[in-house]
């Protein structure tokens, strides 16, 4: 019996806002939930080049030395283009064995180390985007033989994202005001604001991993970045205010 009474009361409470729409009283606890979205486009002001040098030799020491020398040449080239030391980095250095496996009779496998491969990464932040093509050609000439990624970005991304959030909130508020105006009631105070967002999309501003077998061929890669986009998505819950008068 207690469960039946509780269920009836809950149904009456939930139905109150709908019954109130037919009369002159609006439930003070009635709410409206709306979403708002905004996007702001802006130009990139720098490009991040993630590259590497891989060298192979029968001697581990020789392979490592050649890779480090090529990385040093790449860093020197970047400095010639006005790149500051704080925009240069060597993120990792690796050395691995190149093993030759031979299958023998009886299912046995023999292994023999034939050489060593050393890899040194070089990350460059170029702030003069117009010289991107020229720098890439020089890097290849210096010995860079792997490009792990090229990403265009901006120092204004944070501020532009804040602008997008403000615009998204305004959009949500305008939507709520429009919907309630059509119903003849006013917008009340904010109860809750939530932000949700998808992962950033760098698809048009990122050159994924590429390998250059011939560092001296061609005129070097050329890509034209599109504008960057800062987006924001919010969900806002408002109280529904009293009915509009004089309508």
Short mmCIF file of C-alpha atoms in Angstrom, two decimals:
data_model
loop_
_atom_site.label_atom_id
_atom_site.label_comp_id
_atom_site.label_asym_id
_atom_site.label_seq_id
_atom_site.Cartn_x
_atom_site.Cartn_y
_atom_site.Cartn_z
CA UNK A 1 0.00 0.00 0.00
CA UNK A 2 2.81 2.45 0.82
CA UNK A 3 4.36 1.90 -2.60
CA UNK A 4 1.06 2.69 -4.34
CA UNK A 5 0.61 5.96 -2.43
CA UNK A 6 4.19 7.03 -3.17
CA UNK A 7 3.76 6.31 -6.89
CA UNK A 8 0.56 8.35 -7.12
CA UNK A 9 2.19 11.35 -5.40
CA UNK A 10 5.22 11.16 -7.71
CA UNK A 11 3.00 11.12 -10.80
CA UNK A 12 1.07 14.14 -9.57
CA UNK A 13 4.27 16.10 -8.96
CA UNK A 14 5.66 15.26 -12.38
CA UNK A 15 2.43 16.26 -14.12
CA UNK A 16 2.13 19.63 -12.36
CA UNK A 17 4.08 21.68 -14.98
CA UNK A 18 1.91 20.32 -17.79
CA UNK A 19 -1.36 21.05 -15.96
CA UNK A 20 -0.12 24.52 -15.14
CA UNK A 21 0.29 25.30 -18.83
CA UNK A 22 -3.51 25.25 -19.17
CA UNK A 23 -4.10 27.68 -16.32
CA UNK A 24 -2.63 30.92 -15.06
CA UNK A 25 -0.14 29.39 -12.63
CA UNK A 26 3.36 28.24 -13.60
CA UNK A 27 5.18 25.76 -11.37
CA UNK A 28 8.01 27.57 -9.63
CA UNK A 29 10.16 24.43 -9.98
CA UNK A 30 9.61 24.02 -13.71
CA UNK A 31 12.82 24.13 -15.77
CA UNK A 32 13.98 24.25 -19.37
CA UNK A 33 17.20 22.68 -20.64
CA UNK A 34 18.80 24.06 -23.82
CA UNK A 35 22.05 23.54 -25.68
CA UNK A 36 24.27 26.13 -27.33
CA UNK A 37 27.11 25.76 -29.80
CA UNK A 38 29.57 28.23 -31.26
CA UNK A 39 32.59 28.12 -33.57
CA UNK A 40 35.22 30.80 -34.11
CA UNK A 41 37.68 30.64 -36.99
CA UNK A 42 41.18 32.11 -36.77
CA UNK A 43 44.45 31.96 -38.65
CA UNK A 44 47.38 29.74 -37.55
CA UNK A 45 50.53 31.61 -36.55
CA UNK A 46 53.04 28.76 -36.30
CA UNK A 47 53.70 25.24 -37.52
CA UNK A 48 55.07 22.35 -35.45
CA UNK A 49 57.28 19.99 -37.44
CA UNK A 50 57.94 16.59 -35.84
CA UNK A 51 60.77 14.97 -37.76
CA UNK A 52 63.50 12.40 -37.23
CA UNK A 53 66.76 11.07 -38.62
CA UNK A 54 67.32 7.32 -38.93
CA UNK A 55 70.75 5.92 -39.78
CA UNK A 56 71.81 2.30 -40.17
CA UNK A 57 75.32 0.84 -39.86
CA UNK A 58 77.03 -2.40 -38.93
CA UNK A 59 78.49 -0.54 -35.96
CA UNK A 60 76.08 0.70 -33.29
CA UNK A 61 78.43 3.53 -32.44
CA UNK A 62 78.71 4.62 -36.08
CA UNK A 63 74.92 4.53 -36.59
CA UNK A 64 74.34 6.61 -33.47
CA UNK A 65 77.05 9.09 -34.40
CA UNK A 66 75.66 9.60 -37.91
CA UNK A 67 72.13 10.10 -36.61
CA UNK A 68 73.28 12.67 -34.04
CA UNK A 69 75.33 14.52 -36.65
CA UNK A 70 72.36 14.71 -39.03
CA UNK A 71 70.11 15.92 -36.18
CA UNK A 72 72.67 18.61 -35.32
CA UNK A 73 72.67 19.74 -38.96
CA UNK A 74 68.85 19.91 -38.93
CA UNK A 75 68.87 22.04 -35.77
CA UNK A 76 71.47 24.34 -37.33
CA UNK A 77 69.29 24.75 -40.42
CA UNK A 78 66.30 25.66 -38.23
CA UNK A 79 68.36 28.33 -36.46
CA UNK A 80 69.26 29.80 -39.86
CA UNK A 81 65.52 30.33 -40.37
CA UNK A 82 65.29 32.33 -37.15
CA UNK A 83 63.95 29.51 -34.97
CA UNK A 84 64.84 30.14 -31.33
CA UNK A 85 66.32 27.48 -29.06
CA UNK A 86 63.12 27.29 -26.98
CA UNK A 87 61.32 26.23 -30.17
CA UNK A 88 63.75 23.37 -30.82
CA UNK A 89 63.80 19.97 -29.15
CA UNK A 90 65.16 16.45 -29.46
CA UNK A 91 62.36 14.40 -27.95
CA UNK A 92 63.89 10.94 -28.16
CA UNK A 93 66.91 8.91 -29.23
CA UNK A 94 66.62 5.19 -30.01
CA UNK A 95 69.00 2.41 -31.04
CA UNK A 96 67.85 -1.03 -32.14
CA UNK A 97 69.34 -4.14 -33.64
CA UNK A 98 68.47 -5.24 -37.18
CA UNK A 99 68.19 -9.02 -36.93
CA UNK A 100 68.23 -11.48 -39.81
CA UNK A 101 66.28 -14.68 -39.16
CA UNK A 102 67.03 -17.88 -41.06
CA UNK A 103 64.69 -20.90 -41.04
CA UNK A 104 66.56 -24.18 -40.98
CA UNK A 105 65.52 -27.79 -41.36
CA UNK A 106 63.68 -29.22 -38.43
CA UNK A 107 61.89 -25.98 -37.70
CA UNK A 108 64.87 -24.30 -36.10
CA UNK A 109 65.40 -20.57 -36.51
CA UNK A 110 68.76 -18.91 -36.27
CA UNK A 111 69.20 -15.20 -35.67
CA UNK A 112 72.08 -12.94 -36.56
CA UNK A 113 72.53 -9.22 -35.91
CA UNK A 114 73.36 -7.66 -39.25
CA UNK A 115 73.33 -3.96 -38.35
CA UNK A 116 72.06 -1.28 -35.99
CA UNK A 117 69.52 1.48 -36.60
CA UNK A 118 69.78 4.72 -34.65
CA UNK A 119 67.00 7.32 -34.67
CA UNK A 120 67.09 10.86 -33.32
CA UNK A 121 64.01 13.08 -33.33
CA UNK A 122 63.99 16.77 -34.15
CA UNK A 123 60.97 18.92 -33.27
CA UNK A 124 60.81 22.44 -34.70
CA UNK A 125 58.28 25.22 -34.11
CA UNK A 126 58.43 27.57 -37.10
CA UNK A 127 56.69 30.90 -36.51
CA UNK A 128 57.27 32.26 -40.02
CA UNK A 129 54.79 29.99 -41.79
CA UNK A 130 55.55 31.52 -45.18
CA UNK A 131 59.01 29.87 -45.08
CA UNK A 132 57.66 26.38 -44.37
CA UNK A 133 58.39 24.93 -47.83
CA UNK A 134 61.89 26.36 -47.88
CA UNK A 135 62.69 24.97 -44.43
CA UNK A 136 61.41 21.50 -45.31
CA UNK A 137 63.69 21.29 -48.35
CA UNK A 138 66.70 22.34 -46.27
CA UNK A 139 65.85 19.79 -43.57
CA UNK A 140 65.75 16.99 -46.11
CA UNK A 141 69.09 18.14 -47.52
CA UNK A 142 70.50 18.10 -43.97
CA UNK A 143 69.64 14.42 -43.55
CA UNK A 144 66.10 14.35 -42.14
CA UNK A 145 64.48 11.25 -43.63
CA UNK A 146 61.28 10.92 -41.60
CA UNK A 147 58.39 13.29 -40.94
CA UNK A 148 56.11 12.10 -38.14
CA UNK A 149 53.73 15.04 -38.33
CA UNK A 150 53.23 18.66 -39.36
CA UNK A 151 50.66 20.59 -37.34
CA UNK A 152 49.54 24.19 -37.72
CA UNK A 153 48.43 25.95 -34.56
CA UNK A 154 48.08 29.36 -32.91
CA UNK A 155 49.13 31.02 -29.69
CA UNK A 156 45.61 32.48 -29.55
CA UNK A 157 43.85 29.11 -29.31
CA UNK A 158 43.05 29.50 -25.57
CA UNK A 159 41.63 33.01 -25.92
CA UNK A 160 39.61 32.00 -28.99
CA UNK A 161 38.20 29.01 -27.11
CA UNK A 162 37.08 31.36 -24.33
CA UNK A 163 35.33 33.51 -26.90
CA UNK A 164 33.60 30.42 -28.29
CA UNK A 165 32.37 29.46 -24.80
CA UNK A 166 30.84 32.91 -24.29
CA UNK A 167 29.16 32.73 -27.69
CA UNK A 168 27.81 29.25 -26.95
CA UNK A 169 26.27 30.43 -23.67
CA UNK A 170 24.69 33.41 -25.44
CA UNK A 171 23.28 31.05 -28.07
CA UNK A 172 21.77 28.81 -25.38
CA UNK A 173 20.18 31.77 -23.61
CA UNK A 174 18.73 33.18 -26.84
CA UNK A 175 17.27 29.79 -27.68
CA UNK A 176 15.63 29.48 -24.26
CA UNK A 177 14.22 33.02 -24.45
CA UNK A 178 12.78 32.37 -27.92
CA UNK A 179 11.11 29.10 -26.93
CA UNK A 180 9.56 30.52 -23.77
CA UNK A 181 8.44 33.70 -25.51
CA UNK A 182 6.41 31.55 -27.88
CA UNK A 183 4.80 29.93 -24.83
CA UNK A 184 4.12 33.28 -23.18
CA UNK A 185 6.39 32.85 -20.16
CA UNK A 186 9.62 34.48 -19.03
CA UNK A 187 13.08 33.02 -18.56
CA UNK A 188 14.18 32.50 -14.96
CA UNK A 189 17.56 32.13 -13.27
CA UNK A 190 20.29 29.71 -14.31
CA UNK A 191 20.39 26.43 -12.40
CA UNK A 192 23.25 24.59 -14.07
CA UNK A 193 25.77 25.02 -16.89
CA UNK A 194 27.67 22.10 -18.40
CA UNK A 195 30.26 22.08 -21.15
CA UNK A 196 30.88 19.10 -23.38
CA UNK A 197 33.19 18.87 -26.34
CA UNK A 198 34.48 16.45 -28.93
CA UNK A 199 38.15 15.77 -29.54
CA UNK A 200 39.89 18.52 -31.53
CA UNK A 201 40.00 17.99 -35.26
CA UNK A 202 43.41 18.64 -36.79
CA UNK A 203 42.68 16.65 -39.96
CA UNK A 204 43.11 19.54 -42.39
CA UNK A 205 46.04 21.07 -40.53
CA UNK A 206 48.12 17.97 -39.92
CA UNK A 207 50.40 16.18 -42.35
CA UNK A 208 50.56 12.64 -41.00
CA UNK A 209 53.69 10.50 -40.95
CA UNK A 210 55.62 10.41 -44.19
CA UNK A 211 58.96 8.95 -45.15
CA UNK A 212 61.28 10.51 -47.71
CA UNK A 213 63.42 7.91 -49.42
CA UNK A 214 65.19 10.49 -51.56
CA UNK A 215 66.11 13.55 -49.52
CA UNK A 216 67.40 15.38 -52.55
CA UNK A 217 64.52 14.87 -54.96
CA UNK A 218 61.66 17.17 -55.84
CA UNK A 219 60.92 20.61 -54.52
CA UNK A 220 59.82 19.49 -51.08
CA UNK A 221 56.30 19.06 -49.71
CA UNK A 222 53.85 21.91 -49.95
CA UNK A 223 50.66 22.19 -47.89
CA UNK A 224 48.27 25.08 -47.38
CA UNK A 225 46.63 25.20 -43.94
CA UNK A 226 43.01 26.14 -43.55
CA UNK A 227 41.77 28.34 -40.74
CA UNK A 228 41.75 26.89 -37.24
CA UNK A 229 38.46 26.45 -35.40
CA UNK A 230 37.76 26.93 -31.71
CA UNK A 231 34.44 25.36 -30.77
CA UNK A 232 32.35 25.14 -27.63
CA UNK A 233 29.23 23.18 -26.72
CA UNK A 234 27.22 23.93 -23.58
CA UNK A 235 24.03 22.77 -21.96
CA UNK A 236 22.23 25.27 -19.71
CA UNK A 237 19.29 24.64 -17.39
CA UNK A 238 17.06 27.60 -16.47
CA UNK A 239 14.09 28.03 -14.19
CA UNK A 240 10.93 28.91 -16.06
CA UNK A 241 9.69 32.30 -14.83
CA UNK A 242 6.17 33.70 -14.52
CA UNK A 243 3.81 34.24 -17.43
CA UNK A 244 4.29 37.38 -19.47
CA UNK A 245 1.74 40.08 -18.73
CA UNK A 246 -0.17 42.10 -21.27
CA UNK A 247 -0.11 39.39 -23.92
#
